[in-house]
Amino acid sequence: MEIRRKAQAGTMQSSDMMVFVEPAQELTIEIESTVVKQFGHLIRQRIEGKLQQLDVRSGRIRVSDRGALDYAIDARVETAIARAAEE
Amino acid sequence: MVREVVGTQQRSQVKQFLSLFDLTFEDDCDDLLGIWDEQGRLIASGARQRELLKMIAVDPDHQQTEAFAQLVSELIRRGFNDGLETFFVVTRPQNSLSFEAVNFRLLCLTEQTALLEYGPGIAAYVDNHRPVRHDGVNGAVVINANPFTLGHRYLIETAARQVDWLYVFVVQEDSSSFTFDVRYDLVCQGVTGVDNVTVLPTGPYAISAMTFPGYFLKDHDAVEAQQLEMDATLFARQLAPRFAIRRRFVGSEPYCDLTRRYNEALKKYLPRLGVDLIEIPRATNGCDAISASQVRELLGDRSRATLEALVPSSTLNYLLSSTFNTNGLAPGRH
């Protein structure tokens, strides 16, 4: 999928995350979380896996995490990308 | 569920709700949202004016719920749809942690207020200007330059001689008679020949609607002292360390009371936060100190001779050019 426009998904409620995506030349992932020191690398891995699965090769991905579990990360990233891919 | 506040009845409900928290209702908002319980009681409210979140309050009985996070999420979602990505909130120090828990960063703290931001913010601002960062004992001036005068030029030349590198921050907030783009461009042209100078936009990190609305609103109530302290603290805590700034320079202020009080506040707060404040007497034009407000008053005449004594050739050329039209000046202050 291709990120064609700015899009957003999720909330900043506990156990959720807010995902912001926008078109960019390269693929970058920025993570903000109160637990970024402990879990930042795992959140990143999960997002990278999801992006690979969706065949997203470029775009700026910003996430604001509130302790989202893996399935929540998948769902929020996928929704944001689906919205960004719309014509 | 978060809903938009509509109609006069709901608005007065919000007004009354806010008064319980000693918060003032302000009409100027892009979004005004509320959360109501099953009985129709308002349990949370919040608003957004551009990138500033305000009037955020949650009923004490609902502060352990997700009401706060829902409300802030929705304000940010709407702001993002408006093309914004960094958001600010000014709140009481005891509320700082609630915002930090939802990934806001504390920018600065004064006795009565905390300023926080959400999003790429200051890190992105500094990243964008990484190539122009210099080591050494550096200085800064923050100017509105509405428009750039020989007085600004004198301040910059004098300051630049006293430091390794001088950063000239141009106020980015677009509330002045000359637009930011014009002011910035005239500053860049006006500092030509001073070798150790870099011109930068302030972003929202000095004299902005975030730190200092009073400067633009001519608001003379007790809020002003807080804003002055906030602006000084933000500069010392955020901008100064990132650009190795040890000295801030200001021109003495003979005309404007508010600017004089601003200088006094900088004198009071900056030194205790590790930044020296150096006041440089204004350049004079024979007998009077040069000021941008003088220049604006003279614009109607468009007299080359009078303007020439006040502004450098770059500014003069612009003021006499066909692209400049006095009718286009917005009613702002310096």
mmCIF file with all atom_site columns, N, CA, C and O in Angstrom, chain A residues 6-8 10-15 18-22 30 32-35 60 62-66 83, chain B residues 66 68-70 72-74 76-77 80-81 83-87 100-105 118-120 124:
data_model
loop_
_atom_site.group_PDB
_atom_site.id
_atom_site.type_symbol
_atom_site.label_atom_id
_atom_site.label_alt_id
_atom_site.label_comp_id
_atom_site.label_asym_id
_atom_site.label_entity_id
_atom_site.label_seq_id
_atom_site.pdbx_PDB_ins_code
_atom_site.Cartn_x
_atom_site.Cartn_y
_atom_site.Cartn_z
_atom_site.occupancy
_atom_site.B_iso_or_equiv
_atom_site.pdbx_formal_charge
_atom_site.auth_seq_id
_atom_site.auth_comp_id
_atom_site.auth_asym_id
_atom_site.auth_atom_id
_atom_site.pdbx_PDB_model_num
ATOM 1   N N  . LYS A 1 6   ? -2.022  12.487 4.308  1.00 0.00 ? 6   LYS A N  1
ATOM 2   C CA . LYS A 1 6   ? -1.933  12.441 5.766  1.00 0.00 ? 6   LYS A CA 1
ATOM 3   C C  . LYS A 1 6   ? -3.129  11.679 6.329  1.00 0.00 ? 6   LYS A C  1
ATOM 4   O O  . LYS A 1 6   ? -4.248  11.839 5.845  1.00 0.00 ? 6   LYS A O  1
ATOM 5   N N  . ALA A 1 7   ? -2.881  10.866 7.335  1.00 0.00 ? 7   ALA A N  1
ATOM 6   C CA . ALA A 1 7   ? -3.990  10.168 7.987  1.00 0.00 ? 7   ALA A CA 1
ATOM 7   C C  . ALA A 1 7   ? -3.617  9.859  9.433  1.00 0.00 ? 7   ALA A C  1
ATOM 8   O O  . ALA A 1 7   ? -2.441  9.920  9.810  1.00 0.00 ? 7   ALA A O  1
ATOM 9   N N  . GLN A 1 8   ? -4.631  9.507  10.201 1.00 0.00 ? 8   GLN A N  1
ATOM 10  C CA . GLN A 1 8   ? -4.430  9.299  11.634 1.00 0.00 ? 8   GLN A CA 1
ATOM 11  C C  . GLN A 1 8   ? -5.355  8.178  12.082 1.00 0.00 ? 8   GLN A C  1
ATOM 12  O O  . GLN A 1 8   ? -6.421  7.970  11.498 1.00 0.00 ? 8   GLN A O  1
ATOM 13  N N  . GLY A 1 10  ? -6.409  5.784  15.965 1.00 0.00 ? 10  GLY A N  1
ATOM 14  C CA . GLY A 1 10  ? -6.155  5.500  17.372 1.00 0.00 ? 10  GLY A CA 1
ATOM 15  C C  . GLY A 1 10  ? -6.403  6.680  18.290 1.00 0.00 ? 10  GLY A C  1
ATOM 16  O O  . GLY A 1 10  ? -6.783  7.758  17.855 1.00 0.00 ? 10  GLY A O  1
ATOM 17  N N  . THR A 1 11  ? -6.178  6.448  19.575 1.00 0.00 ? 11  THR A N  1
ATOM 18  C CA . THR A 1 11  ? -6.392  7.488  20.582 1.00 0.00 ? 11  THR A CA 1
ATOM 19  C C  . THR A 1 11  ? -5.232  7.453  21.571 1.00 0.00 ? 11  THR A C  1
ATOM 20  O O  . THR A 1 11  ? -4.373  6.575  21.496 1.00 0.00 ? 11  THR A O  1
ATOM 21  N N  . MET A 1 12  ? -5.223  8.411  22.507 1.00 0.00 ? 12  MET A N  1
ATOM 22  C CA . MET A 1 12  ? -4.202  8.376  23.548 1.00 0.00 ? 12  MET A CA 1
ATOM 23  C C  . MET A 1 12  ? -4.754  7.810  24.848 1.00 0.00 ? 12  MET A C  1
ATOM 24  O O  . MET A 1 12  ? -4.240  8.085  25.928 1.00 0.00 ? 12  MET A O  1
ATOM 25  N N  . GLN A 1 13  ? -5.774  6.969  24.735 1.00 0.00 ? 13  GLN A N  1
ATOM 26  C CA . GLN A 1 13  ? -6.277  6.297  25.931 1.00 0.00 ? 13  GLN A CA 1
ATOM 27  C C  . GLN A 1 13  ? -5.314  5.188  26.334 1.00 0.00 ? 13  GLN A C  1
ATOM 28  O O  . GLN A 1 13  ? -4.557  4.680  25.515 1.00 0.00 ? 13  GLN A O  1
ATOM 29  N N  . SER A 1 14  ? -5.392  4.808  27.603 1.00 0.00 ? 14  SER A N  1
ATOM 30  C CA . SER A 1 14  ? -4.522  3.765  28.124 1.00 0.00 ? 14  SER A CA 1
ATOM 31  C C  . SER A 1 14  ? -4.656  2.487  27.294 1.00 0.00 ? 14  SER A C  1
ATOM 32  O O  . SER A 1 14  ? -5.761  2.118  26.892 1.00 0.00 ? 14  SER A O  1
ATOM 33  N N  . SER A 1 15  ? -3.533  1.824  27.016 1.00 0.00 ? 15  SER A N  1
ATOM 34  C CA . SER A 1 15  ? -3.455  0.596  26.204 1.00 0.00 ? 15  SER A CA 1
ATOM 35  C C  . SER A 1 15  ? -3.730  0.820  24.722 1.00 0.00 ? 15  SER A C  1
ATOM 36  O O  . SER A 1 15  ? -3.945  -0.140 23.986 1.00 0.00 ? 15  SER A O  1
ATOM 37  N N  . MET A 1 18  ? -1.768  6.401  19.302 1.00 0.00 ? 18  MET A N  1
ATOM 38  C CA . MET A 1 18  ? -2.233  7.299  18.273 1.00 0.00 ? 18  MET A CA 1
ATOM 39  C C  . MET A 1 18  ? -1.190  7.238  17.163 1.00 0.00 ? 18  MET A C  1
ATOM 40  O O  . MET A 1 18  ? 0.007   7.383  17.430 1.00 0.00 ? 18  MET A O  1
ATOM 41  N N  . VAL A 1 19  ? -1.642  6.969  15.941 1.00 0.00 ? 19  VAL A N  1
ATOM 42  C CA . VAL A 1 19  ? -0.714  6.839  14.816 1.00 0.00 ? 19  VAL A CA 1
ATOM 43  C C  . VAL A 1 19  ? -0.989  7.957  13.809 1.00 0.00 ? 19  VAL A C  1
ATOM 44  O O  . VAL A 1 19  ? -2.144  8.188  13.437 1.00 0.00 ? 19  VAL A O  1
ATOM 45  N N  . PHE A 1 20  ? 0.075   8.640  13.403 1.00 0.00 ? 20  PHE A N  1
ATOM 46  C CA . PHE A 1 20  ? -0.023  9.685  12.385 1.00 0.00 ? 20  PHE A CA 1
ATOM 47  C C  . PHE A 1 20  ? 0.874   9.275  11.216 1.00 0.00 ? 20  PHE A C  1
ATOM 48  O O  . PHE A 1 20  ? 2.034   8.941  11.431 1.00 0.00 ? 20  PHE A O  1
ATOM 49  N N  . VAL A 1 21  ? 0.345   9.308  10.014 1.00 0.00 ? 21  VAL A N  1
ATOM 50  C CA . VAL A 1 21  ? 1.195   8.974  8.861  1.00 0.00 ? 21  VAL A CA 1
ATOM 51  C C  . VAL A 1 21  ? 1.066   10.068 7.794  1.00 0.00 ? 21  VAL A C  1
ATOM 52  O O  . VAL A 1 21  ? 0.036   10.733 7.699  1.00 0.00 ? 21  VAL A O  1
ATOM 53  N N  . GLU A 1 22  ? 2.133   10.240 7.045  1.00 0.00 ? 22  GLU A N  1
ATOM 54  C CA . GLU A 1 22  ? 2.103   11.198 5.938  1.00 0.00 ? 22  GLU A CA 1
ATOM 55  C C  . GLU A 1 22  ? 3.111   10.771 4.871  1.00 0.00 ? 22  GLU A C  1
ATOM 56  O O  . GLU A 1 22  ? 4.070   10.055 5.167  1.00 0.00 ? 22  GLU A O  1
ATOM 57  N N  . GLU A 1 30  ? 8.845   7.372  14.063 1.00 0.00 ? 30  GLU A N  1
ATOM 58  C CA . GLU A 1 30  ? 9.154   8.099  15.295 1.00 0.00 ? 30  GLU A CA 1
ATOM 59  C C  . GLU A 1 30  ? 8.213   7.600  16.386 1.00 0.00 ? 30  GLU A C  1
ATOM 60  O O  . GLU A 1 30  ? 7.012   7.538  16.182 1.00 0.00 ? 30  GLU A O  1
ATOM 61  N N  . GLU A 1 32  ? 6.929   7.875  20.374 1.00 0.00 ? 32  GLU A N  1
ATOM 62  C CA . GLU A 1 32  ? 6.881   8.535  21.670 1.00 0.00 ? 32  GLU A CA 1
ATOM 63  C C  . GLU A 1 32  ? 6.093   7.646  22.604 1.00 0.00 ? 32  GLU A C  1
ATOM 64  O O  . GLU A 1 32  ? 5.006   7.186  22.259 1.00 0.00 ? 32  GLU A O  1
ATOM 65  N N  . SER A 1 33  ? 6.663   7.404  23.775 1.00 0.00 ? 33  SER A N  1
ATOM 66  C CA . SER A 1 33  ? 5.985   6.553  24.744 1.00 0.00 ? 33  SER A CA 1
ATOM 67  C C  . SER A 1 33  ? 6.625   6.785  26.091 1.00 0.00 ? 33  SER A C  1
ATOM 68  O O  . SER A 1 33  ? 7.830   7.061  26.171 1.00 0.00 ? 33  SER A O  1
ATOM 69  N N  . THR A 1 34  ? 5.829   6.696  27.151 1.00 0.00 ? 34  THR A N  1
ATOM 70  C CA . THR A 1 34  ? 6.426   6.828  28.477 1.00 0.00 ? 34  THR A CA 1
ATOM 71  C C  . THR A 1 34  ? 7.270   5.587  28.793 1.00 0.00 ? 34  THR A C  1
ATOM 72  O O  . THR A 1 34  ? 8.062   5.607  29.713 1.00 0.00 ? 34  THR A O  1
ATOM 73  N N  . VAL A 1 35  ? 7.103   4.526  28.012 1.00 0.00 ? 35  VAL A N  1
ATOM 74  C CA . VAL A 1 35  ? 7.899   3.313  28.241 1.00 0.00 ? 35  VAL A CA 1
ATOM 75  C C  . VAL A 1 35  ? 8.846   3.055  27.073 1.00 0.00 ? 35  VAL A C  1
ATOM 76  O O  . VAL A 1 35  ? 9.222   1.924  26.788 1.00 0.00 ? 35  VAL A O  1
ATOM 77  N N  . ARG A 1 60  ? 6.266   8.881  6.486  1.00 0.00 ? 60  ARG A N  1
ATOM 78  C CA . ARG A 1 60  ? 6.676   9.242  7.838  1.00 0.00 ? 60  ARG A CA 1
ATOM 79  C C  . ARG A 1 60  ? 5.606   8.750  8.798  1.00 0.00 ? 60  ARG A C  1
ATOM 80  O O  . ARG A 1 60  ? 4.440   9.109  8.687  1.00 0.00 ? 60  ARG A O  1
ATOM 81  N N  . ARG A 1 62  ? 4.473   8.442  12.692 1.00 0.00 ? 62  ARG A N  1
ATOM 82  C CA . ARG A 1 62  ? 4.692   8.901  14.074 1.00 0.00 ? 62  ARG A CA 1
ATOM 83  C C  . ARG A 1 62  ? 3.697   8.190  14.972 1.00 0.00 ? 62  ARG A C  1
ATOM 84  O O  . ARG A 1 62  ? 2.504   8.168  14.678 1.00 0.00 ? 62  ARG A O  1
ATOM 85  N N  . VAL A 1 63  ? 4.179   7.600  16.054 1.00 0.00 ? 63  VAL A N  1
ATOM 86  C CA . VAL A 1 63  ? 3.233   6.995  16.986 1.00 0.00 ? 63  VAL A CA 1
ATOM 87  C C  . VAL A 1 63  ? 3.423   7.579  18.381 1.00 0.00 ? 63  VAL A C  1
ATOM 88  O O  . VAL A 1 63  ? 4.526   7.903  18.798 1.00 0.00 ? 63  VAL A O  1
ATOM 89  N N  . SER A 1 64  ? 2.295   7.730  19.038 1.00 0.00 ? 64  SER A N  1
ATOM 90  C CA . SER A 1 64  ? 2.275   8.220  20.404 1.00 0.00 ? 64  SER A CA 1
ATOM 91  C C  . SER A 1 64  ? 1.623   7.101  21.197 1.00 0.00 ? 64  SER A C  1
ATOM 92  O O  . SER A 1 64  ? 0.429   6.890  21.136 1.00 0.00 ? 64  SER A O  1
ATOM 93  N N  . ASP A 1 65  ? 2.453   6.345  21.908 1.00 0.00 ? 65  ASP A N  1
ATOM 94  C CA . ASP A 1 65  ? 2.011   5.088  22.509 1.00 0.00 ? 65  ASP A CA 1
ATOM 95  C C  . ASP A 1 65  ? 1.587   5.253  23.967 1.00 0.00 ? 65  ASP A C  1
ATOM 96  O O  . ASP A 1 65  ? 2.203   5.993  24.715 1.00 0.00 ? 65  ASP A O  1
ATOM 97  N N  . ARG A 1 66  ? 0.519   4.562  24.336 1.00 0.00 ? 66  ARG A N  1
ATOM 98  C CA . ARG A 1 66  ? 0.099   4.550  25.737 1.00 0.00 ? 66  ARG A CA 1
ATOM 99  C C  . ARG A 1 66  ? 0.094   3.122  26.282 1.00 0.00 ? 66  ARG A C  1
ATOM 100 O O  . ARG A 1 66  ? -0.758  2.734  27.048 1.00 0.00 ? 66  ARG A O  1
ATOM 101 N N  . ARG A 1 83  ? -6.334  4.411  5.629  1.00 0.00 ? 83  ARG A N  1
ATOM 102 C CA . ARG A 1 83  ? -6.882  5.764  5.410  1.00 0.00 ? 83  ARG A CA 1
ATOM 103 C C  . ARG A 1 83  ? -5.949  6.588  4.525  1.00 0.00 ? 83  ARG A C  1
ATOM 104 O O  . ARG A 1 83  ? -6.406  7.385  3.689  1.00 0.00 ? 83  ARG A O  1
ATOM 105 N N  . GLU B 2 66  ? -11.084 7.584  31.537 1.00 0.00 ? 66  GLU B N  1
ATOM 106 C CA . GLU B 2 66  ? -10.385 7.923  30.298 1.00 0.00 ? 66  GLU B CA 1
ATOM 107 C C  . GLU B 2 66  ? -10.907 9.222  29.678 1.00 0.00 ? 66  GLU B C  1
ATOM 108 O O  . GLU B 2 66  ? -10.557 9.562  28.547 1.00 0.00 ? 66  GLU B O  1
ATOM 109 N N  . PHE B 2 68  ? -10.275 12.358 30.187 1.00 0.00 ? 68  PHE B N  1
ATOM 110 C CA . PHE B 2 68  ? -9.216  13.294 29.836 1.00 0.00 ? 68  PHE B CA 1
ATOM 111 C C  . PHE B 2 68  ? -8.515  12.877 28.535 1.00 0.00 ? 68  PHE B C  1
ATOM 112 O O  . PHE B 2 68  ? -8.338  13.676 27.615 1.00 0.00 ? 68  PHE B O  1
ATOM 113 N N  . ALA B 2 69  ? -8.128  11.592 28.457 1.00 0.00 ? 69  ALA B N  1
ATOM 114 C CA . ALA B 2 69  ? -7.420  11.098 27.276 1.00 0.00 ? 69  ALA B CA 1
ATOM 115 C C  . ALA B 2 69  ? -8.306  11.172 26.028 1.00 0.00 ? 69  ALA B C  1
ATOM 116 O O  . ALA B 2 69  ? -7.834  11.497 24.934 1.00 0.00 ? 69  ALA B O  1
ATOM 117 N N  . GLN B 2 70  ? -9.600  10.873 26.209 1.00 0.00 ? 70  GLN B N  1
ATOM 118 C CA . GLN B 2 70  ? -10.531 10.940 25.067 1.00 0.00 ? 70  GLN B CA 1
ATOM 119 C C  . GLN B 2 70  ? -10.618 12.362 24.519 1.00 0.00 ? 70  GLN B C  1
ATOM 120 O O  . GLN B 2 70  ? -10.581 12.591 23.314 1.00 0.00 ? 70  GLN B O  1
ATOM 121 N N  . VAL B 2 72  ? -8.491  14.946 24.936 1.00 0.00 ? 72  VAL B N  1
ATOM 122 C CA . VAL B 2 72  ? -7.249  15.443 24.348 1.00 0.00 ? 72  VAL B CA 1
ATOM 123 C C  . VAL B 2 72  ? -6.987  14.762 23.000 1.00 0.00 ? 72  VAL B C  1
ATOM 124 O O  . VAL B 2 72  ? -6.550  15.401 22.041 1.00 0.00 ? 72  VAL B O  1
ATOM 125 N N  . SER B 2 73  ? -7.289  13.455 22.905 1.00 0.00 ? 73  SER B N  1
ATOM 126 C CA . SER B 2 73  ? -7.130  12.740 21.625 1.00 0.00 ? 73  SER B CA 1
ATOM 127 C C  . SER B 2 73  ? -7.927  13.423 20.527 1.00 0.00 ? 73  SER B C  1
ATOM 128 O O  . SER B 2 73  ? -7.442  13.619 19.410 1.00 0.00 ? 73  SER B O  1
ATOM 129 N N  . GLU B 2 74  ? -9.170  13.746 20.871 1.00 0.00 ? 74  GLU B N  1
ATOM 130 C CA . GLU B 2 74  ? -10.061 14.322 19.870 1.00 0.00 ? 74  GLU B CA 1
ATOM 131 C C  . GLU B 2 74  ? -9.596  15.720 19.454 1.00 0.00 ? 74  GLU B C  1
ATOM 132 O O  . GLU B 2 74  ? -9.645  16.081 18.274 1.00 0.00 ? 74  GLU B O  1
ATOM 133 N N  . ILE B 2 76  ? -6.526  16.752 19.431 1.00 0.00 ? 76  ILE B N  1
ATOM 134 C CA . ILE B 2 76  ? -5.326  16.596 18.616 1.00 0.00 ? 76  ILE B CA 1
ATOM 135 C C  . ILE B 2 76  ? -5.668  16.015 17.245 1.00 0.00 ? 76  ILE B C  1
ATOM 136 O O  . ILE B 2 76  ? -5.111  16.422 16.230 1.00 0.00 ? 76  ILE B O  1
ATOM 137 N N  . ARG B 2 77  ? -6.624  15.096 17.225 1.00 0.00 ? 77  ARG B N  1
ATOM 138 C CA . ARG B 2 77  ? -7.057  14.528 15.943 1.00 0.00 ? 77  ARG B CA 1
ATOM 139 C C  . ARG B 2 77  ? -7.583  15.647 15.032 1.00 0.00 ? 77  ARG B C  1
ATOM 140 O O  . ARG B 2 77  ? -7.252  15.719 13.849 1.00 0.00 ? 77  ARG B O  1
ATOM 141 N N  . PHE B 2 80  ? -4.713  17.852 13.861 1.00 0.00 ? 80  PHE B N  1
ATOM 142 C CA . PHE B 2 80  ? -3.949  17.161 12.820 1.00 0.00 ? 80  PHE B CA 1
ATOM 143 C C  . PHE B 2 80  ? -4.662  17.296 11.472 1.00 0.00 ? 80  PHE B C  1
ATOM 144 O O  . PHE B 2 80  ? -4.036  17.552 10.445 1.00 0.00 ? 80  PHE B O  1
ATOM 145 N N  . ASN B 2 81  ? -5.981  17.144 11.496 1.00 0.00 ? 81  ASN B N  1
ATOM 146 C CA . ASN B 2 81  ? -6.754  17.303 10.261 1.00 0.00 ? 81  ASN B CA 1
ATOM 147 C C  . ASN B 2 81  ? -6.690  18.737 9.732  1.00 0.00 ? 81  ASN B C  1
ATOM 148 O O  . ASN B 2 81  ? -6.907  18.975 8.545  1.00 0.00 ? 81  ASN B O  1
ATOM 149 N N  . GLY B 2 83  ? -3.955  20.300 9.681  1.00 0.00 ? 83  GLY B N  1
ATOM 150 C CA . GLY B 2 83  ? -2.600  20.449 9.155  1.00 0.00 ? 83  GLY B CA 1
ATOM 151 C C  . GLY B 2 83  ? -1.532  20.733 10.208 1.00 0.00 ? 83  GLY B C  1
ATOM 152 O O  . GLY B 2 83  ? -0.399  21.053 9.875  1.00 0.00 ? 83  GLY B O  1
ATOM 153 N N  . LEU B 2 84  ? -1.876  20.590 11.481 1.00 0.00 ? 84  LEU B N  1
ATOM 154 C CA . LEU B 2 84  ? -0.899  20.872 12.545 1.00 0.00 ? 84  LEU B CA 1
ATOM 155 C C  . LEU B 2 84  ? -0.314  19.573 13.076 1.00 0.00 ? 84  LEU B C  1
ATOM 156 O O  . LEU B 2 84  ? -0.956  18.527 13.009 1.00 0.00 ? 84  LEU B O  1
ATOM 157 N N  . GLU B 2 85  ? 0.906   19.636 13.614 1.00 0.00 ? 85  GLU B N  1
ATOM 158 C CA . GLU B 2 85  ? 1.417   18.417 14.238 1.00 0.00 ? 85  GLU B CA 1
ATOM 159 C C  . GLU B 2 85  ? 1.998   18.620 15.638 1.00 0.00 ? 85  GLU B C  1
ATOM 160 O O  . GLU B 2 85  ? 2.090   17.673 16.403 1.00 0.00 ? 85  GLU B O  1
ATOM 161 N N  . THR B 2 86  ? 2.372   19.838 15.970 1.00 0.00 ? 86  THR B N  1
ATOM 162 C CA . THR B 2 86  ? 2.819   20.093 17.334 1.00 0.00 ? 86  THR B CA 1
ATOM 163 C C  . THR B 2 86  ? 1.757   20.914 18.048 1.00 0.00 ? 86  THR B C  1
ATOM 164 O O  . THR B 2 86  ? 1.190   21.838 17.469 1.00 0.00 ? 86  THR B O  1
ATOM 165 N N  . PHE B 2 87  ? 1.488   20.553 19.293 1.00 0.00 ? 87  PHE B N  1
ATOM 166 C CA . PHE B 2 87  ? 0.441   21.220 20.072 1.00 0.00 ? 87  PHE B CA 1
ATOM 167 C C  . PHE B 2 87  ? 0.998   21.641 21.426 1.00 0.00 ? 87  PHE B C  1
ATOM 168 O O  . PHE B 2 87  ? 1.957   21.039 21.918 1.00 0.00 ? 87  PHE B O  1
ATOM 169 N N  . GLU B 2 100 ? 1.850   14.770 30.761 1.00 0.00 ? 100 GLU B N  1
ATOM 170 C CA . GLU B 2 100 ? 3.047   13.974 30.466 1.00 0.00 ? 100 GLU B CA 1
ATOM 171 C C  . GLU B 2 100 ? 2.690   12.506 30.271 1.00 0.00 ? 100 GLU B C  1
ATOM 172 O O  . GLU B 2 100 ? 3.312   11.810 29.476 1.00 0.00 ? 100 GLU B O  1
ATOM 173 N N  . ALA B 2 101 ? 1.658   12.031 30.988 1.00 0.00 ? 101 ALA B N  1
ATOM 174 C CA . ALA B 2 101 ? 1.244   10.631 30.860 1.00 0.00 ? 101 ALA B CA 1
ATOM 175 C C  . ALA B 2 101 ? 0.707   10.328 29.463 1.00 0.00 ? 101 ALA B C  1
ATOM 176 O O  . ALA B 2 101 ? 0.732   9.187  29.014 1.00 0.00 ? 101 ALA B O  1
ATOM 177 N N  . VAL B 2 102 ? 0.223   11.358 28.753 1.00 0.00 ? 102 VAL B N  1
ATOM 178 C CA . VAL B 2 102 ? -0.257  11.123 27.386 1.00 0.00 ? 102 VAL B CA 1
ATOM 179 C C  . VAL B 2 102 ? 0.743   11.697 26.370 1.00 0.00 ? 102 VAL B C  1
ATOM 180 O O  . VAL B 2 102 ? 0.383   12.142 25.282 1.00 0.00 ? 102 VAL B O  1
ATOM 181 N N  . ASN B 2 103 ? 2.024   11.656 26.756 1.00 0.00 ? 103 ASN B N  1
ATOM 182 C CA . ASN B 2 103 ? 3.140   11.971 25.858 1.00 0.00 ? 103 ASN B CA 1
ATOM 183 C C  . ASN B 2 103 ? 3.345   13.447 25.545 1.00 0.00 ? 103 ASN B C  1
ATOM 184 O O  . ASN B 2 103 ? 3.982   13.777 24.547 1.00 0.00 ? 103 ASN B O  1
ATOM 185 N N  . PHE B 2 104 ? 2.836   14.334 26.382 1.00 0.00 ? 104 PHE B N  1
ATOM 186 C CA . PHE B 2 104 ? 3.252   15.736 26.276 1.00 0.00 ? 104 PHE B CA 1
ATOM 187 C C  . PHE B 2 104 ? 4.620   15.848 26.961 1.00 0.00 ? 104 PHE B C  1
ATOM 188 O O  . PHE B 2 104 ? 4.939   15.062 27.858 1.00 0.00 ? 104 PHE B O  1
ATOM 189 N N  . ARG B 2 105 ? 5.423   16.798 26.509 1.00 0.00 ? 105 ARG B N  1
ATOM 190 C CA . ARG B 2 105 ? 6.717   17.064 27.138 1.00 0.00 ? 105 ARG B CA 1
ATOM 191 C C  . ARG B 2 105 ? 6.670   18.409 27.843 1.00 0.00 ? 105 ARG B C  1
ATOM 192 O O  . ARG B 2 105 ? 6.187   19.389 27.278 1.00 0.00 ? 105 ARG B O  1
ATOM 193 N N  . TYR B 2 118 ? 3.232   18.707 22.560 1.00 0.00 ? 118 TYR B N  1
ATOM 194 C CA . TYR B 2 118 ? 2.964   17.355 22.069 1.00 0.00 ? 118 TYR B CA 1
ATOM 195 C C  . TYR B 2 118 ? 3.347   17.322 20.591 1.00 0.00 ? 118 TYR B C  1
ATOM 196 O O  . TYR B 2 118 ? 3.029   18.263 19.857 1.00 0.00 ? 118 TYR B O  1
ATOM 197 N N  . GLY B 2 119 ? 4.014   16.248 20.171 1.00 0.00 ? 119 GLY B N  1
ATOM 198 C CA . GLY B 2 119 ? 4.384   16.148 18.762 1.00 0.00 ? 119 GLY B CA 1
ATOM 199 C C  . GLY B 2 119 ? 5.872   16.382 18.564 1.00 0.00 ? 119 GLY B C  1
ATOM 200 O O  . GLY B 2 119 ? 6.629   16.399 19.522 1.00 0.00 ? 119 GLY B O  1
ATOM 201 N N  . PRO B 2 120 ? 6.299   16.578 17.312 1.00 0.00 ? 120 PRO B N  1
ATOM 202 C CA . PRO B 2 120 ? 7.731   16.704 17.011 1.00 0.00 ? 120 PRO B CA 1
ATOM 203 C C  . PRO B 2 120 ? 8.384   17.888 17.740 1.00 0.00 ? 120 PRO B C  1
ATOM 204 O O  . PRO B 2 120 ? 9.489   17.775 18.261 1.00 0.00 ? 120 PRO B O  1
ATOM 205 N N  . ALA B 2 124 ? 12.302  18.729 16.640 1.00 0.00 ? 124 ALA B N  1
ATOM 206 C CA . ALA B 2 124 ? 12.281  18.910 15.188 1.00 0.00 ? 124 ALA B CA 1
ATOM 207 C C  . ALA B 2 124 ? 12.807  20.297 14.818 1.00 0.00 ? 124 ALA B C  1
ATOM 208 O O  . ALA B 2 124 ? 13.541  20.457 13.844 1.00 0.00 ? 124 ALA B O  1
#
